[in-house]
mmCIF file with all atom_site columns, C-alpha atoms in Angstrom:
data_model
loop_
_atom_site.group_PDB
_atom_site.id
_atom_site.type_symbol
_atom_site.label_atom_id
_atom_site.label_alt_id
_atom_site.label_comp_id
_atom_site.label_asym_id
_atom_site.label_entity_id
_atom_site.label_seq_id
_atom_site.pdbx_PDB_ins_code
_atom_site.Cartn_x
_atom_site.Cartn_y
_atom_site.Cartn_z
_atom_site.occupancy
_atom_site.B_iso_or_equiv
_atom_site.pdbx_formal_charge
_atom_site.auth_seq_id
_atom_site.auth_comp_id
_atom_site.auth_asym_id
_atom_site.auth_atom_id
_atom_site.pdbx_PDB_model_num
ATOM 1   C CA . MET T 1 1   ? 60.023  127.030 104.228 1.00 94.00 ? 1   MET T CA 1
ATOM 2   C CA . ASP T 1 2   ? 59.582  129.934 101.942 1.00 95.00 ? 2   ASP T CA 1
ATOM 3   C CA . ILE T 1 3   ? 61.873  132.863 103.050 1.00 95.00 ? 3   ILE T CA 1
ATOM 4   C CA . ILE T 1 4   ? 63.064  136.438 102.214 1.00 96.00 ? 4   ILE T CA 1
ATOM 5   C CA . LEU T 1 5   ? 66.741  136.762 101.837 1.00 95.00 ? 5   LEU T CA 1
ATOM 6   C CA . LEU T 1 6   ? 68.411  139.657 103.352 1.00 94.00 ? 6   LEU T CA 1
ATOM 7   C CA . GLU T 1 7   ? 71.702  139.215 101.674 1.00 91.00 ? 7   GLU T CA 1
ATOM 8   C CA . ARG T 1 8   ? 73.083  137.094 98.810  1.00 90.00 ? 8   ARG T CA 1
ATOM 9   C CA . ILE T 1 9   ? 73.254  133.372 99.782  1.00 91.00 ? 9   ILE T CA 1
ATOM 10  C CA . GLU T 1 10  ? 75.421  131.218 97.162  1.00 85.00 ? 10  GLU T CA 1
ATOM 11  C CA . LYS T 1 11  ? 72.996  128.851 95.142  1.00 87.00 ? 11  LYS T CA 1
ATOM 12  C CA . LEU T 1 12  ? 70.021  130.435 96.685  1.00 93.00 ? 12  LEU T CA 1
ATOM 13  C CA . GLY T 1 13  ? 69.691  133.926 95.575  1.00 93.00 ? 13  GLY T CA 1
ATOM 14  C CA . THR T 1 14  ? 70.286  137.624 96.227  1.00 92.00 ? 14  THR T CA 1
ATOM 15  C CA . ILE T 1 15  ? 68.856  140.281 98.559  1.00 93.00 ? 15  ILE T CA 1
ATOM 16  C CA . GLY T 1 16  ? 64.981  140.423 98.181  1.00 93.00 ? 16  GLY T CA 1
ATOM 17  C CA . ASP T 1 17  ? 64.584  136.919 96.521  1.00 94.00 ? 17  ASP T CA 1
ATOM 18  C CA . VAL T 1 18  ? 61.736  135.069 98.000  1.00 95.00 ? 18  VAL T CA 1
ATOM 19  C CA . VAL T 1 19  ? 63.180  131.150 97.852  1.00 95.00 ? 19  VAL T CA 1
ATOM 20  C CA . THR T 1 20  ? 62.116  127.746 99.589  1.00 96.00 ? 20  THR T CA 1
ATOM 21  C CA . VAL T 1 21  ? 64.407  126.061 101.676 1.00 95.00 ? 21  VAL T CA 1
ATOM 22  C CA . LYS T 1 22  ? 64.466  123.254 104.257 1.00 95.00 ? 22  LYS T CA 1
ATOM 23  C CA . ASP T 1 23  ? 62.800  124.006 107.718 1.00 95.00 ? 23  ASP T CA 1
ATOM 24  C CA . GLY T 1 24  ? 65.921  123.035 109.389 1.00 95.00 ? 24  GLY T CA 1
ATOM 25  C CA . TYR T 1 25  ? 68.235  125.226 107.327 1.00 95.00 ? 25  TYR T CA 1
ATOM 26  C CA . ALA T 1 26  ? 65.863  128.163 108.024 1.00 95.00 ? 26  ALA T CA 1
ATOM 27  C CA . ARG T 1 27  ? 65.690  127.633 111.695 1.00 94.00 ? 27  ARG T CA 1
ATOM 28  C CA . ASN T 1 28  ? 68.929  126.702 112.468 1.00 95.00 ? 28  ASN T CA 1
ATOM 29  C CA . PHE T 1 29  ? 71.091  128.991 110.265 1.00 93.00 ? 29  PHE T CA 1
ATOM 30  C CA . LEU T 1 30  ? 69.171  131.695 108.092 1.00 95.00 ? 30  LEU T CA 1
ATOM 31  C CA . LEU T 1 31  ? 66.883  133.036 110.488 1.00 95.00 ? 31  LEU T CA 1
ATOM 32  C CA . PRO T 1 32  ? 69.196  133.151 113.546 1.00 95.00 ? 32  PRO T CA 1
ATOM 33  C CA . GLN T 1 33  ? 71.953  134.683 111.902 1.00 92.00 ? 33  GLN T CA 1
ATOM 34  C CA . LYS T 1 34  ? 69.371  137.425 110.241 1.00 92.00 ? 34  LYS T CA 1
ATOM 35  C CA . LYS T 1 35  ? 70.238  136.397 106.780 1.00 93.00 ? 35  LYS T CA 1
ATOM 36  C CA . ALA T 1 36  ? 66.435  135.892 106.025 1.00 95.00 ? 36  ALA T CA 1
ATOM 37  C CA . LEU T 1 37  ? 63.032  136.592 107.267 1.00 95.00 ? 37  LEU T CA 1
ATOM 38  C CA . ARG T 1 38  ? 59.818  134.217 106.936 1.00 95.00 ? 38  ARG T CA 1
ATOM 39  C CA . ALA T 1 39  ? 58.028  134.958 103.768 1.00 95.00 ? 39  ALA T CA 1
ATOM 40  C CA . ASN T 1 40  ? 54.848  135.744 105.342 1.00 95.00 ? 40  ASN T CA 1
ATOM 41  C CA . ASP T 1 41  ? 52.706  138.638 104.442 1.00 94.00 ? 41  ASP T CA 1
ATOM 42  C CA . ALA T 1 42  ? 53.890  140.864 107.299 1.00 95.00 ? 42  ALA T CA 1
ATOM 43  C CA . ASN T 1 43  ? 57.477  140.350 106.687 1.00 94.00 ? 43  ASN T CA 1
ATOM 44  C CA . LYS T 1 44  ? 56.985  140.982 103.060 1.00 94.00 ? 44  LYS T CA 1
ATOM 45  C CA . LYS T 1 45  ? 55.685  144.562 103.778 1.00 95.00 ? 45  LYS T CA 1
ATOM 46  C CA . VAL T 1 46  ? 58.483  145.307 106.313 1.00 93.00 ? 46  VAL T CA 1
ATOM 47  C CA . PHE T 1 47  ? 61.050  144.104 103.727 1.00 93.00 ? 47  PHE T CA 1
ATOM 48  C CA . GLU T 1 48  ? 59.714  146.281 100.891 1.00 94.00 ? 48  GLU T CA 1
ATOM 49  C CA . ALA T 1 49  ? 59.374  149.253 103.294 1.00 95.00 ? 49  ALA T CA 1
ATOM 50  C CA . ASN T 1 50  ? 63.052  149.021 104.168 1.00 94.00 ? 50  ASN T CA 1
ATOM 51  C CA . ARG T 1 51  ? 64.446  147.496 101.062 1.00 93.00 ? 51  ARG T CA 1
ATOM 52  C CA . GLU T 1 52  ? 66.034  150.919 99.791  1.00 94.00 ? 52  GLU T CA 1
ATOM 53  C CA . ARG T 1 53  ? 67.831  151.154 102.985 1.00 94.00 ? 53  ARG T CA 1
ATOM 54  C CA . LEU T 1 54  ? 68.757  147.354 103.301 1.00 92.00 ? 54  LEU T CA 1
ATOM 55  C CA . GLU T 1 55  ? 70.274  147.483 99.773  1.00 93.00 ? 55  GLU T CA 1
ATOM 56  C CA . LYS T 1 56  ? 72.160  150.786 100.413 1.00 94.00 ? 56  LYS T CA 1
ATOM 57  C CA . GLU T 1 57  ? 73.695  149.211 103.819 1.00 93.00 ? 57  GLU T CA 1
ATOM 58  C CA . ASN T 1 58  ? 74.538  145.893 101.653 1.00 93.00 ? 58  ASN T CA 1
ATOM 59  C CA . ALA T 1 59  ? 76.219  147.927 99.004  1.00 94.00 ? 59  ALA T CA 1
ATOM 60  C CA . GLU T 1 60  ? 78.332  149.867 101.561 1.00 95.00 ? 60  GLU T CA 1
ATOM 61  C CA . ARG T 1 61  ? 79.442  146.675 103.189 1.00 94.00 ? 61  ARG T CA 1
ATOM 62  C CA . ARG T 1 62  ? 80.298  145.346 99.934  1.00 94.00 ? 62  ARG T CA 1
ATOM 63  C CA . GLY T 1 63  ? 82.604  148.251 99.123  1.00 96.00 ? 63  GLY T CA 1
ATOM 64  C CA . GLU T 1 64  ? 84.386  147.771 102.350 1.00 95.00 ? 64  GLU T CA 1
ATOM 65  C CA . ALA T 1 65  ? 84.821  144.194 101.825 1.00 95.00 ? 65  ALA T CA 1
ATOM 66  C CA . GLU T 1 66  ? 86.236  144.964 98.153  1.00 95.00 ? 66  GLU T CA 1
ATOM 67  C CA . LYS T 1 67  ? 88.707  147.359 99.620  1.00 95.00 ? 67  LYS T CA 1
ATOM 68  C CA . VAL T 1 68  ? 90.165  144.671 102.261 1.00 93.00 ? 68  VAL T CA 1
ATOM 69  C CA . GLY T 1 69  ? 89.755  142.159 99.456  1.00 95.00 ? 69  GLY T CA 1
ATOM 70  C CA . SER T 1 70  ? 92.280  143.957 97.151  1.00 95.00 ? 70  SER T CA 1
ATOM 71  C CA . LYS T 1 71  ? 95.048  143.769 99.887  1.00 95.00 ? 71  LYS T CA 1
ATOM 72  C CA . VAL T 1 72  ? 94.299  140.245 101.018 1.00 96.00 ? 72  VAL T CA 1
ATOM 73  C CA . ASP T 1 73  ? 93.715  138.679 97.698  1.00 96.00 ? 73  ASP T CA 1
ATOM 74  C CA . GLY T 1 74  ? 96.822  136.267 96.592  1.00 94.00 ? 74  GLY T CA 1
ATOM 75  C CA . ALA T 1 75  ? 98.348  136.609 100.064 1.00 96.00 ? 75  ALA T CA 1
ATOM 76  C CA . GLU T 1 76  ? 100.817 133.707 100.597 1.00 97.00 ? 76  GLU T CA 1
ATOM 77  C CA . VAL T 1 77  ? 100.913 132.009 104.228 1.00 97.00 ? 77  VAL T CA 1
ATOM 78  C CA . VAL T 1 78  ? 104.091 129.770 104.779 1.00 97.00 ? 78  VAL T CA 1
ATOM 79  C CA . LEU T 1 79  ? 103.496 127.001 107.028 1.00 97.00 ? 79  LEU T CA 1
ATOM 80  C CA . ILE T 1 80  ? 106.256 124.642 107.900 1.00 97.00 ? 80  ILE T CA 1
ATOM 81  C CA . ARG T 1 81  ? 105.292 121.258 109.180 1.00 96.00 ? 81  ARG T CA 1
ATOM 82  C CA . ALA T 1 82  ? 106.772 117.897 109.859 1.00 96.00 ? 82  ALA T CA 1
ATOM 83  C CA . ALA T 1 83  ? 105.751 115.393 107.098 1.00 94.00 ? 83  ALA T CA 1
ATOM 84  C CA . SER T 1 84  ? 106.967 112.013 105.786 1.00 91.00 ? 84  SER T CA 1
ATOM 85  C CA . ASN T 1 85  ? 109.101 111.558 102.613 1.00 88.00 ? 85  ASN T CA 1
ATOM 86  C CA . THR T 1 86  ? 105.934 111.071 100.436 1.00 87.00 ? 86  THR T CA 1
ATOM 87  C CA . GLY T 1 87  ? 104.645 114.647 101.751 1.00 91.00 ? 87  GLY T CA 1
ATOM 88  C CA . GLN T 1 88  ? 101.823 113.607 104.076 1.00 94.00 ? 88  GLN T CA 1
ATOM 89  C CA . LEU T 1 89  ? 101.858 115.679 107.249 1.00 96.00 ? 89  LEU T CA 1
ATOM 90  C CA . TYR T 1 90  ? 102.045 114.399 110.793 1.00 96.00 ? 90  TYR T CA 1
ATOM 91  C CA . GLY T 1 91  ? 98.957  116.446 111.642 1.00 94.00 ? 91  GLY T CA 1
ATOM 92  C CA . SER T 1 92  ? 97.246  119.063 109.452 1.00 95.00 ? 92  SER T CA 1
ATOM 93  C CA . VAL T 1 93  ? 96.806  122.590 108.709 1.00 97.00 ? 93  VAL T CA 1
ATOM 94  C CA . ASN T 1 94  ? 93.446  123.968 109.908 1.00 96.00 ? 94  ASN T CA 1
ATOM 95  C CA . VAL T 1 95  ? 91.710  127.567 109.617 1.00 96.00 ? 95  VAL T CA 1
ATOM 96  C CA . ARG T 1 96  ? 93.146  128.574 112.770 1.00 95.00 ? 96  ARG T CA 1
ATOM 97  C CA . ASP T 1 97  ? 96.681  128.223 111.326 1.00 96.00 ? 97  ASP T CA 1
ATOM 98  C CA . MET T 1 98  ? 95.498  130.324 108.225 1.00 96.00 ? 98  MET T CA 1
ATOM 99  C CA . ILE T 1 99  ? 94.174  133.088 110.535 1.00 96.00 ? 99  ILE T CA 1
ATOM 100 C CA . ALA T 1 100 ? 97.088  133.298 112.611 1.00 96.00 ? 100 ALA T CA 1
ATOM 101 C CA . GLY T 1 101 ? 99.419  133.343 109.349 1.00 96.00 ? 101 GLY T CA 1
ATOM 102 C CA . LEU T 1 102 ? 96.908  136.296 107.764 1.00 96.00 ? 102 LEU T CA 1
ATOM 103 C CA . THR T 1 103 ? 97.036  138.083 110.998 1.00 95.00 ? 103 THR T CA 1
ATOM 104 C CA . GLU T 1 104 ? 100.825 138.067 111.111 1.00 95.00 ? 104 GLU T CA 1
ATOM 105 C CA . GLN T 1 105 ? 100.658 139.699 107.812 1.00 95.00 ? 105 GLN T CA 1
ATOM 106 C CA . GLY T 1 106 ? 98.527  142.451 109.010 1.00 94.00 ? 106 GLY T CA 1
ATOM 107 C CA . HIS T 1 107 ? 95.096  140.984 107.444 1.00 94.00 ? 107 HIS T CA 1
ATOM 108 C CA . ASP T 1 108 ? 92.151  141.456 109.626 1.00 91.00 ? 108 ASP T CA 1
ATOM 109 C CA . VAL T 1 109 ? 90.201  138.160 108.892 1.00 93.00 ? 109 VAL T CA 1
ATOM 110 C CA . ASN T 1 110 ? 88.123  135.849 111.377 1.00 93.00 ? 110 ASN T CA 1
ATOM 111 C CA . LYS T 1 111 ? 87.244  132.072 111.292 1.00 92.00 ? 111 LYS T CA 1
ATOM 112 C CA . LYS T 1 112 ? 83.863  132.450 109.969 1.00 92.00 ? 112 LYS T CA 1
ATOM 113 C CA . GLN T 1 113 ? 85.468  134.053 106.814 1.00 95.00 ? 113 GLN T CA 1
ATOM 114 C CA . VAL T 1 114 ? 88.015  131.537 106.063 1.00 96.00 ? 114 VAL T CA 1
ATOM 115 C CA . ILE T 1 115 ? 86.601  128.651 104.054 1.00 95.00 ? 115 ILE T CA 1
ATOM 116 C CA . MET T 1 116 ? 88.727  125.579 103.735 1.00 92.00 ? 116 MET T CA 1
ATOM 117 C CA . GLY T 1 117 ? 86.352  122.508 103.437 1.00 86.00 ? 117 GLY T CA 1
ATOM 118 C CA . SER T 1 118 ? 88.705  120.034 105.042 1.00 92.00 ? 118 SER T CA 1
ATOM 119 C CA . PRO T 1 119 ? 91.942  120.574 106.868 1.00 95.00 ? 119 PRO T CA 1
ATOM 120 C CA . ILE T 1 120 ? 95.213  120.188 104.687 1.00 97.00 ? 120 ILE T CA 1
ATOM 121 C CA . LYS T 1 121 ? 97.004  117.164 104.932 1.00 96.00 ? 121 LYS T CA 1
ATOM 122 C CA . THR T 1 122 ? 99.930  117.120 102.261 1.00 95.00 ? 122 THR T CA 1
ATOM 123 C CA . ILE T 1 123 ? 102.773 119.646 101.498 1.00 95.00 ? 123 ILE T CA 1
ATOM 124 C CA . GLY T 1 124 ? 102.314 121.790 98.463  1.00 95.00 ? 124 GLY T CA 1
ATOM 125 C CA . MET T 1 125 ? 100.608 125.031 97.468  1.00 96.00 ? 125 MET T CA 1
ATOM 126 C CA . HIS T 1 126 ? 96.744  124.999 98.529  1.00 96.00 ? 126 HIS T CA 1
ATOM 127 C CA . ASP T 1 127 ? 93.977  127.558 97.565  1.00 96.00 ? 127 ASP T CA 1
ATOM 128 C CA . VAL T 1 128 ? 91.790  128.778 100.353 1.00 97.00 ? 128 VAL T CA 1
ATOM 129 C CA . THR T 1 129 ? 88.700  130.930 100.114 1.00 97.00 ? 129 THR T CA 1
ATOM 130 C CA . VAL T 1 130 ? 88.145  134.139 102.209 1.00 97.00 ? 130 VAL T CA 1
ATOM 131 C CA . ALA T 1 131 ? 84.770  135.109 102.245 1.00 95.00 ? 131 ALA T CA 1
ATOM 132 C CA . LEU T 1 132 ? 84.872  138.856 103.143 1.00 95.00 ? 132 LEU T CA 1
ATOM 133 C CA . HIS T 1 133 ? 81.261  139.212 102.099 1.00 93.00 ? 133 HIS T CA 1
ATOM 134 C CA . PRO T 1 134 ? 78.459  137.352 100.536 1.00 91.00 ? 134 PRO T CA 1
ATOM 135 C CA . GLU T 1 135 ? 79.467  138.965 97.252  1.00 92.00 ? 135 GLU T CA 1
ATOM 136 C CA . VAL T 1 136 ? 83.274  139.384 97.850  1.00 95.00 ? 136 VAL T CA 1
ATOM 137 C CA . HIS T 1 137 ? 85.636  136.251 97.872  1.00 95.00 ? 137 HIS T CA 1
ATOM 138 C CA . VAL T 1 138 ? 89.179  136.230 97.432  1.00 97.00 ? 138 VAL T CA 1
ATOM 139 C CA . ILE T 1 139 ? 92.045  133.401 97.185  1.00 97.00 ? 139 ILE T CA 1
ATOM 140 C CA . VAL T 1 140 ? 94.828  133.194 99.364  1.00 97.00 ? 140 VAL T CA 1
ATOM 141 C CA . LYS T 1 141 ? 97.589  130.509 99.301  1.00 97.00 ? 141 LYS T CA 1
ATOM 142 C CA . ALA T 1 142 ? 98.485  128.073 101.980 1.00 97.00 ? 142 ALA T CA 1
ATOM 143 C CA . ASN T 1 143 ? 102.323 127.324 101.223 1.00 97.00 ? 143 ASN T CA 1
ATOM 144 C CA . VAL T 1 144 ? 102.732 123.832 103.257 1.00 97.00 ? 144 VAL T CA 1
ATOM 145 C CA . ALA T 1 145 ? 106.421 122.715 103.304 1.00 96.00 ? 145 ALA T CA 1
ATOM 146 C CA . ARG T 1 146 ? 108.871 120.581 105.432 1.00 95.00 ? 146 ARG T CA 1
ATOM 147 C CA . SER T 1 147 ? 111.525 123.619 105.246 1.00 95.00 ? 147 SER T CA 1
ATOM 148 C CA . ASP T 1 148 ? 111.919 126.980 104.222 1.00 95.00 ? 148 ASP T CA 1
ATOM 149 C CA . ASP T 1 149 ? 113.894 125.842 101.201 1.00 94.00 ? 149 ASP T CA 1
ATOM 150 C CA . GLU T 1 150 ? 110.871 123.598 99.930  1.00 94.00 ? 150 GLU T CA 1
ATOM 151 C CA . ALA T 1 151 ? 108.519 126.692 100.807 1.00 95.00 ? 151 ALA T CA 1
ATOM 152 C CA . GLU T 1 152 ? 110.758 128.768 98.378  1.00 95.00 ? 152 GLU T CA 1
ATOM 153 C CA . LEU T 1 153 ? 110.764 126.206 95.493  1.00 94.00 ? 153 LEU T CA 1
ATOM 154 C CA . GLN T 1 154 ? 106.847 125.877 95.852  1.00 93.00 ? 154 GLN T CA 1
ATOM 155 C CA . SER T 1 155 ? 106.627 129.738 95.722  1.00 93.00 ? 155 SER T CA 1
ATOM 156 C CA . GLN T 1 156 ? 108.587 129.543 92.457  1.00 93.00 ? 156 GLN T CA 1
ATOM 157 C CA . GLY T 1 157 ? 106.196 126.847 90.983  1.00 91.00 ? 157 GLY T CA 1
ATOM 158 C CA . VAL T 1 158 ? 107.996 123.907 91.635  1.00 91.00 ? 158 VAL T CA 1
ATOM 159 C CA . ASP T 1 159 ? 105.602 120.961 92.478  1.00 91.00 ? 159 ASP T CA 1
ATOM 160 C CA . VAL T 1 160 ? 107.715 119.317 95.516  1.00 89.00 ? 160 VAL T CA 1
ATOM 161 C CA . LEU T 1 161 ? 105.243 116.855 96.219  1.00 87.00 ? 161 LEU T CA 1
ATOM 162 C CA . ALA T 1 162 ? 105.527 115.518 92.577  1.00 86.00 ? 162 ALA T CA 1
ATOM 163 C CA . GLN T 1 163 ? 109.216 115.360 93.007  1.00 82.00 ? 163 GLN T CA 1
ATOM 164 C CA . LEU T 1 164 ? 108.820 113.357 96.034  1.00 81.00 ? 164 LEU T CA 1
ATOM 165 C CA . PHE T 1 165 ? 106.610 110.905 94.254  1.00 75.00 ? 165 PHE T CA 1
ATOM 166 C CA . GLU T 1 166 ? 108.881 110.677 91.191  1.00 76.00 ? 166 GLU T CA 1
ATOM 167 C CA . ASP T 1 167 ? 111.899 109.899 93.671  1.00 68.00 ? 167 ASP T CA 1
ATOM 168 C CA . GLU T 1 168 ? 109.945 107.295 95.511  1.00 67.00 ? 168 GLU T CA 1
ATOM 169 C CA . GLN T 1 169 ? 109.180 105.524 92.363  1.00 70.00 ? 169 GLN T CA 1
ATOM 170 C CA . LYS T 1 170 ? 112.799 105.876 91.278  1.00 70.00 ? 170 LYS T CA 1
ATOM 171 C CA . GLU T 1 171 ? 114.003 104.250 94.544  1.00 67.00 ? 171 GLU T CA 1
ATOM 172 C CA . ILE T 1 172 ? 111.447 101.335 94.144  1.00 68.00 ? 172 ILE T CA 1
ATOM 173 C CA . GLU T 1 173 ? 112.659 100.670 90.657  1.00 68.00 ? 173 GLU T CA 1
ATOM 174 C CA . GLU T 1 174 ? 116.291 100.582 91.502  1.00 68.00 ? 174 GLU T CA 1
ATOM 175 C CA . ALA T 1 175 ? 115.714 98.407  94.326  1.00 69.00 ? 175 ALA T CA 1
ATOM 176 C CA . ALA T 1 176 ? 113.714 96.185  92.043  1.00 67.00 ? 176 ALA T CA 1
ATOM 177 C CA . ASP T 1 177 ? 116.525 96.138  89.475  1.00 65.00 ? 177 ASP T CA 1
ATOM 178 C CA . ALA T 1 178 ? 119.204 95.273  92.245  1.00 65.00 ? 178 ALA T CA 1
ATOM 179 C CA . ASN T 1 179 ? 117.109 92.339  93.399  1.00 65.00 ? 179 ASN T CA 1
ATOM 180 C CA . ARG T 1 180 ? 116.027 91.026  89.827  1.00 64.00 ? 180 ARG T CA 1
ATOM 181 C CA . ILE T 1 181 ? 117.363 87.446  88.606  1.00 57.00 ? 181 ILE T CA 1
ATOM 182 C CA . ASP T 1 182 ? 119.208 87.447  85.348  1.00 59.00 ? 182 ASP T CA 1
ATOM 183 C CA . PRO T 1 183 ? 116.867 85.339  83.179  1.00 62.00 ? 183 PRO T CA 1
ATOM 184 C CA . THR T 1 184 ? 119.894 83.989  81.167  1.00 65.00 ? 184 THR T CA 1
ATOM 185 C CA . LEU T 1 185 ? 121.333 82.090  84.150  1.00 60.00 ? 185 LEU T CA 1
ATOM 186 C CA . GLU T 1 186 ? 120.846 78.267  84.426  1.00 62.00 ? 186 GLU T CA 1
ATOM 187 C CA . PRO T 1 187 ? 119.135 76.635  87.511  1.00 63.00 ? 187 PRO T CA 1
ATOM 188 C CA . GLY T 1 188 ? 121.339 77.066  90.270  1.00 58.00 ? 188 GLY T CA 1
ATOM 189 C CA . GLU T 1 189 ? 123.936 79.277  88.466  1.00 62.00 ? 189 GLU T CA 1
ATOM 190 C CA . ILE T 1 190 ? 125.461 82.094  90.568  1.00 61.00 ? 190 ILE T CA 1
ATOM 191 C CA . PRO T 1 191 ? 125.515 85.484  88.932  1.00 61.00 ? 191 PRO T CA 1
ATOM 192 C CA . ALA T 1 192 ? 129.178 86.475  87.806  1.00 61.00 ? 192 ALA T CA 1
ATOM 193 C CA . GLU T 1 193 ? 129.065 89.758  90.006  1.00 57.00 ? 193 GLU T CA 1
ATOM 194 C CA . LEU T 1 194 ? 128.476 87.951  93.012  1.00 57.00 ? 194 LEU T CA 1
ATOM 195 C CA . LEU T 1 195 ? 131.660 86.012  92.647  1.00 57.00 ? 195 LEU T CA 1
ATOM 196 C CA . GLU T 1 196 ? 134.943 87.120  94.010  1.00 54.00 ? 196 GLU T CA 1
ATOM 197 C CA . ASP T 1 197 ? 137.887 87.920  91.698  1.00 53.00 ? 197 ASP T CA 1
ATOM 198 C CA . GLY T 1 198 ? 135.913 86.493  88.559  1.00 52.00 ? 198 GLY T CA 1
ATOM 199 C CA . ALA T 1 199 ? 136.095 83.125  89.648  1.00 52.00 ? 199 ALA T CA 1
ATOM 200 C CA . THR T 1 200 ? 133.444 80.449  88.429  1.00 53.00 ? 200 THR T CA 1
ATOM 201 C CA . PRO T 1 201 ? 131.455 78.292  90.707  1.00 52.00 ? 201 PRO T CA 1
ATOM 202 C CA . ALA T 1 202 ? 133.690 75.257  89.747  1.00 52.00 ? 202 ALA T CA 1
ATOM 203 C CA . GLU T 1 203 ? 136.844 76.965  90.937  1.00 52.00 ? 203 GLU T CA 1
ATOM 204 C CA . ASP T 1 204 ? 135.320 78.254  93.937  1.00 54.00 ? 204 ASP T CA 1
ATOM 205 C CA . THR T 1 205 ? 134.359 74.605  94.826  1.00 56.00 ? 205 THR T CA 1
ATOM 206 C CA . ALA T 1 206 ? 137.757 73.401  93.777  1.00 56.00 ? 206 ALA T CA 1
ATOM 207 C CA . GLU T 1 207 ? 139.551 75.723  96.016  1.00 59.00 ? 207 GLU T CA 1
ATOM 208 C CA . GLU T 1 208 ? 137.208 75.227  99.019  1.00 61.00 ? 208 GLU T CA 1
ATOM 209 C CA . ALA T 1 209 ? 137.749 71.187  98.770  1.00 59.00 ? 209 ALA T CA 1
ATOM 210 C CA . ALA T 1 210 ? 141.480 71.864  98.469  1.00 61.00 ? 210 ALA T CA 1
ATOM 211 C CA . ALA T 1 211 ? 141.607 74.131  101.476 1.00 61.00 ? 211 ALA T CA 1
ATOM 212 C CA . GLU T 1 212 ? 139.396 71.618  103.555 1.00 62.00 ? 212 GLU T CA 1
ATOM 213 C CA . GLU T 1 213 ? 141.997 68.721  102.674 1.00 63.00 ? 213 GLU T CA 1
ATOM 214 C CA . GLU T 1 214 ? 145.052 70.719  103.697 1.00 64.00 ? 214 GLU T CA 1
ATOM 215 C CA . ALA T 1 215 ? 143.320 71.633  106.944 1.00 60.00 ? 215 ALA T CA 1
ATOM 216 C CA . ALA T 1 216 ? 142.718 67.886  107.590 1.00 60.00 ? 216 ALA T CA 1
ATOM 217 C CA . SER T 1 217 ? 146.340 66.815  106.844 1.00 61.00 ? 217 SER T CA 1
ATOM 218 C CA . GLU T 1 218 ? 147.483 69.159  109.367 1.00 58.00 ? 218 GLU T CA 1
#
């Protein structure tokens, strides 16, 4: 379907452009949201007659969005959540959480403006886009952590999730080292560190035999 854009649409064009889109996209989103008109002769004449007014109104909305954007840009929302030792959340952080955090800081945003793509499921610093106007997008931070201390470290630039991964790998390596068999041992030979008081296997066997003989004689 050919349409006339009434505002800038990412990857399509800007106000006044005539573009072709899928029928479903036009009928279900662009036309009902009044972001576009069908590109027929009648609508083209209507648009051209109102172009100046539409462009002026768009510029005013963009100016207001830029003022708001200057305040909200770079805002950091701290979200304390339960998570595993590998940093995986027992749940997720979604658009509603971000709106609540930004609202607490005095920023007026709605769910249509917050763009996350998918919920956040790990601790760390995450970029979240806020679209205040089709031509004004800003980035805010979601600081997801298990505690206030972790959140503070992440604010300072520490990659807590990477540290957790390194700690886990270290524990795995230490456990492997503790269970590793000395390749220099003969078959059936017991490692010296497992023997009490530095005794050899032969000494242990002799002592056990003497103890059993003494017990039998009694």
